[in-house]
Short mmCIF file of C-alpha atoms and ligand atoms in Angstrom, two decimals:
data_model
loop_
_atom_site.label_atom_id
_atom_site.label_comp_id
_atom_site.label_asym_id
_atom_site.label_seq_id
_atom_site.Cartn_x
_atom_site.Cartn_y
_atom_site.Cartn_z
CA UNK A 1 -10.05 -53.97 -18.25
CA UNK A 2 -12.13 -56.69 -18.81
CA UNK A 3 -13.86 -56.43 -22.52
CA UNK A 4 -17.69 -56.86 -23.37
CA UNK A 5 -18.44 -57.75 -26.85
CA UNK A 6 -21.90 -57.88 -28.64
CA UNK A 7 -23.04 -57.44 -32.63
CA UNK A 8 -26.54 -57.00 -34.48
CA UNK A 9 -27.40 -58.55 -37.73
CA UNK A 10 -28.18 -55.57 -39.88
CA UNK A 11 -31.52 -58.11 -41.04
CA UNK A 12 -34.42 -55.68 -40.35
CA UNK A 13 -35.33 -52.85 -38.24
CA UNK A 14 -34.34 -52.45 -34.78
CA UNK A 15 -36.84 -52.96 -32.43
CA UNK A 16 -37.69 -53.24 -28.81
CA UNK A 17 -36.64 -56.91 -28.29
CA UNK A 18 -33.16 -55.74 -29.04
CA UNK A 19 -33.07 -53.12 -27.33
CA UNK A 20 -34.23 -54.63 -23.79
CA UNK A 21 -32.37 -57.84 -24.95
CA UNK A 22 -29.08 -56.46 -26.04
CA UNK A 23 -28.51 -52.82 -26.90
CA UNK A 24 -29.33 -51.48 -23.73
CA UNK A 25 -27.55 -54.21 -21.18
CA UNK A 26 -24.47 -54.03 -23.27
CA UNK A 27 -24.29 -50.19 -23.52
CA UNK A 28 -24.99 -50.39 -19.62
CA UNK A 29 -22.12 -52.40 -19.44
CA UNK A 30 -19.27 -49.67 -20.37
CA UNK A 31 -18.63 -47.55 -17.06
CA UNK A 32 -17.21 -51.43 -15.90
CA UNK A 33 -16.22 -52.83 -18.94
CA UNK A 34 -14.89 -51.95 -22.21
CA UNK A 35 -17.21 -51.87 -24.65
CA UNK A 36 -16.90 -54.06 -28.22
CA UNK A 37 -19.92 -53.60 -30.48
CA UNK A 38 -20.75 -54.11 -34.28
CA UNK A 39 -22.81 -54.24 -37.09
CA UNK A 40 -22.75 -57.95 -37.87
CA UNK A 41 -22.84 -57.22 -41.74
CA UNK A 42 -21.53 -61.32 -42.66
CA UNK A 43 -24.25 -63.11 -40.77
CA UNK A 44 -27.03 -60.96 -42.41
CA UNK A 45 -25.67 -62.33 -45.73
CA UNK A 46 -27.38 -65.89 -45.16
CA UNK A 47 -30.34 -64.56 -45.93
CA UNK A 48 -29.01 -63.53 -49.04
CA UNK A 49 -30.89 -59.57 -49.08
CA UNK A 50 -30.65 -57.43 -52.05
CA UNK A 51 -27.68 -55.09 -52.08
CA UNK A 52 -29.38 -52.31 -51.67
CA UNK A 53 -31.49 -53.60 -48.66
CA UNK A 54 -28.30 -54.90 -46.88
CA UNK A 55 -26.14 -51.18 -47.43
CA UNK A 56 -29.47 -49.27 -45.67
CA UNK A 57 -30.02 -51.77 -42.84
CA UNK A 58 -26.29 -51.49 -42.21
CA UNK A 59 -26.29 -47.69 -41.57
CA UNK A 60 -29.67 -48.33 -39.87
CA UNK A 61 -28.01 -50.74 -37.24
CA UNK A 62 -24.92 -48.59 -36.78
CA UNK A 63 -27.20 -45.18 -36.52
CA UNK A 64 -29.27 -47.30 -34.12
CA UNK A 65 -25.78 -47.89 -31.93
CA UNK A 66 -24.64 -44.61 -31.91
CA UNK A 67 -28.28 -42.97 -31.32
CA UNK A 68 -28.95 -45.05 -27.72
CA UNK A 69 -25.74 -43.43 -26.84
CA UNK A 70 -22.56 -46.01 -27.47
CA UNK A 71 -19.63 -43.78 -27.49
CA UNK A 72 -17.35 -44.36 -30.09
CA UNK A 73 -14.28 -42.58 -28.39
CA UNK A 74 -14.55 -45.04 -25.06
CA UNK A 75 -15.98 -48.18 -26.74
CA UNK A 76 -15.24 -50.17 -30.01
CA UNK A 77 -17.47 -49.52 -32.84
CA UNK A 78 -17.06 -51.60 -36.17
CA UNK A 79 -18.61 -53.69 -38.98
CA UNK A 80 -17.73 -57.43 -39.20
CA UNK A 81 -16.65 -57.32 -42.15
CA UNK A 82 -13.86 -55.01 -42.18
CA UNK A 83 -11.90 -57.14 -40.40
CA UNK A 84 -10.25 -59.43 -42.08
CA UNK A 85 -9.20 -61.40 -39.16
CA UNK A 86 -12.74 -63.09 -38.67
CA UNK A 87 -13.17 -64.87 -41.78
CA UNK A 88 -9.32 -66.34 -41.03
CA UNK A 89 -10.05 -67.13 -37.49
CA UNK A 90 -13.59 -68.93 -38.56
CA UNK A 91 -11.81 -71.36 -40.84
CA UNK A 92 -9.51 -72.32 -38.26
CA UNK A 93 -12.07 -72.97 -35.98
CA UNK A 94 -14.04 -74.85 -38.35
CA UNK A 95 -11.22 -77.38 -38.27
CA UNK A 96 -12.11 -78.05 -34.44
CA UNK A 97 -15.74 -77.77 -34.92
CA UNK A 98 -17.42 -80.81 -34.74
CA UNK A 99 -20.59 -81.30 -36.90
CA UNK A 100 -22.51 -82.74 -34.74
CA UNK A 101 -22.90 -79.14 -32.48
CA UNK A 102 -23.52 -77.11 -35.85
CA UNK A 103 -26.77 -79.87 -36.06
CA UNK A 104 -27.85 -78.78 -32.73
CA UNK A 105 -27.78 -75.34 -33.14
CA UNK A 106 -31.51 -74.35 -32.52
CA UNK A 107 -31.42 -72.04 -36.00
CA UNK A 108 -30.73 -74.80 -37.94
CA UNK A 109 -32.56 -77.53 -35.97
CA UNK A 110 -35.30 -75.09 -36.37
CA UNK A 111 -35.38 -75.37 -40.43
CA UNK A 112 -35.00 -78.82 -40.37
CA UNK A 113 -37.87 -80.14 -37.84
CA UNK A 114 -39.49 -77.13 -40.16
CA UNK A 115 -38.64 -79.00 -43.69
CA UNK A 116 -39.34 -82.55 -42.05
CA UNK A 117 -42.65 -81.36 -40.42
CA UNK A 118 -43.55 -80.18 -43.89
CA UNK A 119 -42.46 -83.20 -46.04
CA UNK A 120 -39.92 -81.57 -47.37
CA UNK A 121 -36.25 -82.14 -47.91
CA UNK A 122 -34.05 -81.63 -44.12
CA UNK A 123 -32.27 -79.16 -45.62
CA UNK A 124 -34.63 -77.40 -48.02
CA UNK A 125 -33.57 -73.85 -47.43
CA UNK A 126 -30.68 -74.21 -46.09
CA UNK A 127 -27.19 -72.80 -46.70
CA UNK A 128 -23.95 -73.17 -45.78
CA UNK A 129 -24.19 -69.64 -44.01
CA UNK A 130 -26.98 -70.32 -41.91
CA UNK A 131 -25.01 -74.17 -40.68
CA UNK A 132 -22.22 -72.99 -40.06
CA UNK A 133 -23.62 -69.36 -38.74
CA UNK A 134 -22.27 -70.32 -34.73
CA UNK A 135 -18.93 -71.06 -35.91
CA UNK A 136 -18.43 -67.26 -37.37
CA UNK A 137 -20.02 -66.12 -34.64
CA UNK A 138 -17.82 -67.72 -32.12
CA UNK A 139 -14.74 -66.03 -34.09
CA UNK A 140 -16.35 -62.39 -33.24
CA UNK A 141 -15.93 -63.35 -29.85
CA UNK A 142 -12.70 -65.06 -29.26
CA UNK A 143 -10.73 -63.06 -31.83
CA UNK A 144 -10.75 -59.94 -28.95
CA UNK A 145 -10.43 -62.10 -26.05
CA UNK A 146 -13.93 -61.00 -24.79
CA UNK A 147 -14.83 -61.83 -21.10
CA UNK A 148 -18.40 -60.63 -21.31
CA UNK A 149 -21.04 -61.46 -24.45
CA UNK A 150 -24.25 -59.81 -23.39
CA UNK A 151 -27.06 -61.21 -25.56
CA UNK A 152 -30.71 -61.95 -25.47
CA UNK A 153 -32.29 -65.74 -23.87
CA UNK A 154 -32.40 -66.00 -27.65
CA UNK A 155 -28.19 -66.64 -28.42
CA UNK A 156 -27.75 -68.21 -25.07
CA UNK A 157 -26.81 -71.32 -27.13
CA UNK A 158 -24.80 -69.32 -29.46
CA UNK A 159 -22.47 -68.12 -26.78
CA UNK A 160 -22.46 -71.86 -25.35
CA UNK A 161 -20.83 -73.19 -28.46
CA UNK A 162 -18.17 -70.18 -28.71
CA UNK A 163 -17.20 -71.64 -25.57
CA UNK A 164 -17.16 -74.94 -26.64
CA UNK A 165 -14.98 -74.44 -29.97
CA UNK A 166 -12.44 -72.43 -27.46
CA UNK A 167 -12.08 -75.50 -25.41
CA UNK A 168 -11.76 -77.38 -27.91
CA UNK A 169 -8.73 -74.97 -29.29
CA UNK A 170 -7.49 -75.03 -25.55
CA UNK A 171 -7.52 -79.16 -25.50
CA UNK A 172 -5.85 -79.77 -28.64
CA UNK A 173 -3.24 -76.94 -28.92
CA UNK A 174 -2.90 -75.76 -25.21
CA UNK A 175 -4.88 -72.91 -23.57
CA UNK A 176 -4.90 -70.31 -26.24
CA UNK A 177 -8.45 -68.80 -26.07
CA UNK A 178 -10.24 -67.31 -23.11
CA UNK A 179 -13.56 -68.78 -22.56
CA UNK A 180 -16.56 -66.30 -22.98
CA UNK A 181 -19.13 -65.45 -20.72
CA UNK A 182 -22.76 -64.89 -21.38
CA UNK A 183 -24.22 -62.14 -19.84
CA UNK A 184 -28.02 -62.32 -19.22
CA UNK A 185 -29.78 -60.11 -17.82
CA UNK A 186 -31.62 -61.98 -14.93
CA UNK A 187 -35.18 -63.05 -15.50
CA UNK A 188 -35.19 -61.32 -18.94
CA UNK A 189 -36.84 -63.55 -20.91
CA UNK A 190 -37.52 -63.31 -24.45
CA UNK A 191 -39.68 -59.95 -25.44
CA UNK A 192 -42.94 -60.95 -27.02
CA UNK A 193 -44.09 -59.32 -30.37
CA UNK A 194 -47.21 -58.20 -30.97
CA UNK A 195 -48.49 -61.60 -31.84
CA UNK A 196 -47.36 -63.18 -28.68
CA UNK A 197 -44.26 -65.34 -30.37
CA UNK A 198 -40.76 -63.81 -29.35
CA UNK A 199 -40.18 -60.28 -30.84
CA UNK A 200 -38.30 -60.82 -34.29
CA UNK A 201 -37.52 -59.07 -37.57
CA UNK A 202 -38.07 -62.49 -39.49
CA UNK A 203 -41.48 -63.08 -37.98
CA UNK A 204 -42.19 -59.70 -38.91
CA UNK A 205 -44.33 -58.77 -35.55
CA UNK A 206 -41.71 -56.42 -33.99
CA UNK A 207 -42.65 -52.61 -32.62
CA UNK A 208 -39.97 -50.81 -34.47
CA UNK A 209 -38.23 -48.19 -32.36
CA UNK A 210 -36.91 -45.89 -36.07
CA UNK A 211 -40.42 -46.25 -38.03
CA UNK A 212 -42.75 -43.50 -38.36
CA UNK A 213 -45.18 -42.26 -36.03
CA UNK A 214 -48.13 -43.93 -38.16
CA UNK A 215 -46.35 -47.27 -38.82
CA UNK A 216 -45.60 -47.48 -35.03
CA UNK A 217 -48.84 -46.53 -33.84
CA UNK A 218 -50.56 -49.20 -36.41
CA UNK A 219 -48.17 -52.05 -34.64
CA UNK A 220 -49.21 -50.69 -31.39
CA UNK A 221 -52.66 -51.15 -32.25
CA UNK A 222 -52.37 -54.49 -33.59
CA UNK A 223 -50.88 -55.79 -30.41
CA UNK A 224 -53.21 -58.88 -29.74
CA UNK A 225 -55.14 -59.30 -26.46
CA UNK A 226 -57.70 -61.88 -25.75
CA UNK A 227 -61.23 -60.77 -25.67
CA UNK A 228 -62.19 -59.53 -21.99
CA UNK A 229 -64.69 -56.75 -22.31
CA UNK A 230 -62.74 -53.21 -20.19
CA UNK A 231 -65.05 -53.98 -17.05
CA UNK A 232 -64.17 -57.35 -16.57
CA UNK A 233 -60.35 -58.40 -14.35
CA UNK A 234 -57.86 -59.31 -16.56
CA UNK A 235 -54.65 -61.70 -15.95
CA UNK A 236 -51.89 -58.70 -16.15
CA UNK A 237 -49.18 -61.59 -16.15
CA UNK A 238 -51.04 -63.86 -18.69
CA UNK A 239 -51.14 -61.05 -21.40
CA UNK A 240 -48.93 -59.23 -24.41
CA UNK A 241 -49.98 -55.78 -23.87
CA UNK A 242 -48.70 -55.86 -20.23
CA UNK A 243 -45.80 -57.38 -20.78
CA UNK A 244 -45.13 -55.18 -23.70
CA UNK A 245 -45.83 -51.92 -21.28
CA UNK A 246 -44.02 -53.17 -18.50
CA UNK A 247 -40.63 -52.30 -20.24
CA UNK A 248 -41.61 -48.15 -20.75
CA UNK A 249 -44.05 -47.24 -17.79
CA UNK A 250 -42.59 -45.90 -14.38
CA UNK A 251 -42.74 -48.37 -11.68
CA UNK A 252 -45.69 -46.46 -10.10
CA UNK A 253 -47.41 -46.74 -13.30
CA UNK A 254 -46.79 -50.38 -14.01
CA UNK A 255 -48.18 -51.13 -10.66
CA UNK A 256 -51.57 -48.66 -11.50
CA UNK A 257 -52.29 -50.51 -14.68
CA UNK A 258 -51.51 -53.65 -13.10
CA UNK A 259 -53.96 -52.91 -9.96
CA UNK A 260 -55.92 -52.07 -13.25
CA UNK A 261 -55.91 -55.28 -14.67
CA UNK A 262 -56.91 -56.96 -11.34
CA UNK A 263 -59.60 -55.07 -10.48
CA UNK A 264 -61.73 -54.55 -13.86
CA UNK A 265 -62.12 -51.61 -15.77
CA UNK A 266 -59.24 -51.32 -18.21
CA UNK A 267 -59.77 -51.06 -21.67
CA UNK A 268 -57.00 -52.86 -23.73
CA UNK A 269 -57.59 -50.37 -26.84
CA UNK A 270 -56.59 -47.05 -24.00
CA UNK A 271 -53.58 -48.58 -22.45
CA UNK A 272 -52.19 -49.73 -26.59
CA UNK A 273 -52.67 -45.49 -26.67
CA UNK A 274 -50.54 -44.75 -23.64
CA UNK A 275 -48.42 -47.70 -25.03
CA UNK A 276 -47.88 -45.73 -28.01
CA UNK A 277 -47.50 -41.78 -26.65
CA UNK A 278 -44.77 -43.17 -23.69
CA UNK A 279 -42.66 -45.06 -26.30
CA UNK A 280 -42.94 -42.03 -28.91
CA UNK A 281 -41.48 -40.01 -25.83
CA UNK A 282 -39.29 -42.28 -24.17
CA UNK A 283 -37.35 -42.96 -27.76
CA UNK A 284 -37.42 -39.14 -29.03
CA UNK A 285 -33.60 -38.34 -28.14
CA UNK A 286 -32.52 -41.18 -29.62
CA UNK A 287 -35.40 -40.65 -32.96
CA UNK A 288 -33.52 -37.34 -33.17
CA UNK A 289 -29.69 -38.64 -33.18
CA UNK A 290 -31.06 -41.81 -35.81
CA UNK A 291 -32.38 -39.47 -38.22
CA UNK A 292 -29.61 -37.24 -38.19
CA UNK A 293 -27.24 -39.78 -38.93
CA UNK A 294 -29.09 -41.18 -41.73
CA UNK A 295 -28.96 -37.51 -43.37
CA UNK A 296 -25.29 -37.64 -42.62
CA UNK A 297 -23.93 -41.28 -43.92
CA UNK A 298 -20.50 -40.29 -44.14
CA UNK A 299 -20.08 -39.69 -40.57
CA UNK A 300 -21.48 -43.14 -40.01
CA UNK A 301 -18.55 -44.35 -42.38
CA UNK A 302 -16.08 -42.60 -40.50
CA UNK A 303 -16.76 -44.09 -37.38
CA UNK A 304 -16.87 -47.64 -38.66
CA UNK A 305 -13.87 -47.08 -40.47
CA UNK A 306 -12.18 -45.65 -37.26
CA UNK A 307 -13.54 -48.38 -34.87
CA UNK A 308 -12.43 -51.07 -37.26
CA UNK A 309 -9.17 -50.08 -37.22
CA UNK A 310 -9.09 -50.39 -33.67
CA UNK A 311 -10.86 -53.91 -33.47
CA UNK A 312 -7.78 -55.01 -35.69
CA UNK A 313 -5.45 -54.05 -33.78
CA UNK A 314 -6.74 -55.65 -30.24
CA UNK A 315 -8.48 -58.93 -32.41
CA UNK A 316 -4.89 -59.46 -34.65
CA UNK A 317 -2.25 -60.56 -31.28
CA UNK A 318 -4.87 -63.27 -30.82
CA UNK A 319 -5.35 -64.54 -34.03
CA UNK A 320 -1.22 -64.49 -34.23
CA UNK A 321 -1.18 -66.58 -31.47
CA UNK A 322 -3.66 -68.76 -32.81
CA UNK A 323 -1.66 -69.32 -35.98
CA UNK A 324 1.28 -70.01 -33.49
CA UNK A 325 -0.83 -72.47 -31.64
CA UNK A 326 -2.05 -74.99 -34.38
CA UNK A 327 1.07 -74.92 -36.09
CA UNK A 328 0.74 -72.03 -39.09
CA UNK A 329 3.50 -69.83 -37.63
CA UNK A 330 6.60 -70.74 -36.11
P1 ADP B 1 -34.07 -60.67 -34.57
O1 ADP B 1 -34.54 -61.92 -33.87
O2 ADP B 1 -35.10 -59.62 -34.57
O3 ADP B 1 -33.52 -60.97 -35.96
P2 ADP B 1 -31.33 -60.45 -33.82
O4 ADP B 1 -31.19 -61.91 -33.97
O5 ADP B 1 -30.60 -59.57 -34.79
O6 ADP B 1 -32.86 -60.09 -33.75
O7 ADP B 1 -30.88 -60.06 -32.36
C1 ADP B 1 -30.05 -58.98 -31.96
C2 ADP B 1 -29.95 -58.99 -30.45
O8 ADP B 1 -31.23 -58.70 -29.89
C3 ADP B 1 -29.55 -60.37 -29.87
O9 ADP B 1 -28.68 -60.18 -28.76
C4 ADP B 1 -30.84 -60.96 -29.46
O10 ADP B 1 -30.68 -61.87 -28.40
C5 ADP B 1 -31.63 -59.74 -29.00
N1 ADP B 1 -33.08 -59.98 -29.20
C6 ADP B 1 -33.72 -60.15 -30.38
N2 ADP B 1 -35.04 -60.34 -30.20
C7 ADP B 1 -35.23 -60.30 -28.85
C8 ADP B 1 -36.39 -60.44 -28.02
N3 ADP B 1 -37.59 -60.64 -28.53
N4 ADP B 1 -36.22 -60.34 -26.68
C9 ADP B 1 -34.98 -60.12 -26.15
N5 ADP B 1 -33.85 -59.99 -26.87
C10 ADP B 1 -33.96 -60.07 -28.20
N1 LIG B 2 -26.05 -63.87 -33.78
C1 LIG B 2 -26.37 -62.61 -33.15
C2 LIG B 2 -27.87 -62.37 -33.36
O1 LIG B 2 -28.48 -62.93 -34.21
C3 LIG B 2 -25.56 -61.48 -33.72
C4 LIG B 2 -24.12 -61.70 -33.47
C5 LIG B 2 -23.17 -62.00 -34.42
C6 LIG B 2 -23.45 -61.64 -32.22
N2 LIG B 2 -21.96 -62.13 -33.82
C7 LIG B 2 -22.09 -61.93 -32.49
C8 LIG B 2 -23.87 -61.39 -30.92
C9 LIG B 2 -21.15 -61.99 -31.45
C10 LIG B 2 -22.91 -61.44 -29.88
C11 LIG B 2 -21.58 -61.74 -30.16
O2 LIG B 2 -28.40 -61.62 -32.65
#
């Protein structure tokens, strides 16, 4: 059976851009594939969070899993860094890594133009972590053989250069890795937050799925829309709110409000309300399952601990063959 792999950075809380973007494509994924998903505790590390912080928002992001429905008994559920094998497998593949694709990795090209735009120092900012962030990365995937990496528009690139460092691998050594996939959904582009930029914890303008009622309807409400007065027609493909909506409304609905939008006579501040009362209902199941495993944290730890077993056992024949390939084995 073909395998589909994808982790979250425990960095922040989950939101709606992952969950269009990744949770929900890759949980889709299972009745064809089997199912590889984690916690991706060593990337959240570059941004160096306080102890404390990083031990919640790891439950948080494994609660958040199991709560939209992953089932631990058909699919693989772990945290990076219980296994072992990664860290191994990232330092071999740092040896074929060039450095010249770590400085075009859009995070770190990012910071730079960032520092440089700013008269600062390139790498102001940056660690080691954060440069070398694709090559760790590219070891989640190749260390189970993946066929399938199903990821936001966002980590396109990522899942480019996992491909890139297997060839490389394959080149040098002989074919020893299998070459990932992305998996995009089509036309899904980026989910806007409620400023407009791309949805994202460290932009801080995400519609958390696991806040409270009041801290969700306050992001609702804070959605910004351009100034059309409710009688006036409004661009439906032009604006956040819509876009935002389109993901929870039926289809009939979506078509209403955009009819809606054509015509004249929506106000923005009513549809943020509807915006708000579908999510709250759409998300309740899975509101229910979140906060019962976040009472219940040892049943979280059992999982991971069970799932990571598992991931070592499919991830450690490749990384023995690996060692056999470059030489570290006989
Ligand atoms: P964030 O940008 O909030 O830190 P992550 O980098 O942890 O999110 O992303 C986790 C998964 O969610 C990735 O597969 C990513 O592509 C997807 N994702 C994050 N934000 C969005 C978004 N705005 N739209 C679509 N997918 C997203
Ligand atoms: N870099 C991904 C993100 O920021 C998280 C991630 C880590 C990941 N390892 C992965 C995603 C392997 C897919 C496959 O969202």
């Amino acid at each position: 059976m073909k395998i589909s792999l994808t982790g979250i950075k425990p960095t922040g809380n989950i939101h709606i851009g992952n969950y269009f973007g990744a949770i929900k494509p890759a949980l889709a994924l299972t009745s064809k594939y089997f199912g590889v998903y984690f916690v991706a505790d060593l990337h959240a590390l570059n941004s160096n969070p306080s102890p404390l912080e990083l031990q919640q928002l790891i439950y948080e992001v494994a609660a958040s899993w199991i709560a939209f429905g992953l089932d631990t008994e058909k699919a693989i559920f772990f945290r990076q860094s219980d296994i072992h094998e990664i860290p191994e497998l990232t330092t071999i593949l740092s040896a074929v890594t060039p450095k010249g694709l770590m400085n075009r990795a859009h995070a770190y090209k990012a910071m730079v133009d960032k520092n440089i735009e700013t008269g600062r120092d390139p790498d102001d900012g940056v660690n080691m972590g954060l440069f070398t962030y694709p090559i760790l990365m590219a070891a989640d995937i190749l260390l189970y053989d993946s066929d399938f990496v199903p990821v936001g528009p966002d980590q396109r690139q990522h899942v480019e250069i996992a491909r890139d460092i297997a060839e490389n691998i394959n080149r040098i050594y002989g074919k020893t890795l299998k070459l990932p996939e992305g998996n995009f959904a089509k036309d899904l582009k980026d989910i806007p937050g409620i400023d407009g930029r791309k949805m994202s914890k460290s932009y801080g303008n995400t519609l958390p799925i696991f806040c409270t009622e009041k801290e969700l309807r306050k992001q609702v409400m804070r959605i910004v829309t351009d100034s059309t007065p409710p009688e006036d027609p409004k661009n439906p493909d032009s604006d956040n709110l819509f876009q935002i909506f389109k993901l929870f409304g039926s289809s009939e609905r979506v078509e209403e409000v955009r009819q809606l939008y054509l015509k004249g006579g929506l106000a923005y501040g009513t549809l943020k309300q509807e915006l708000f009362e579908t999510m709250l209902v759409t998300f309740k199941p899975a509101r229910e399952r979140f906060n019962y495993l976040m009472e219940n944290k040892p049943e979280i730890d059992l999982l991971l601990a069970q799932g990571a077993e598992k991931a070592r056992e499919l991830g450690r024949p490749v990384l023995a063959r690996v060692r056999k390939a470059v030489g570290l084995d006989r």
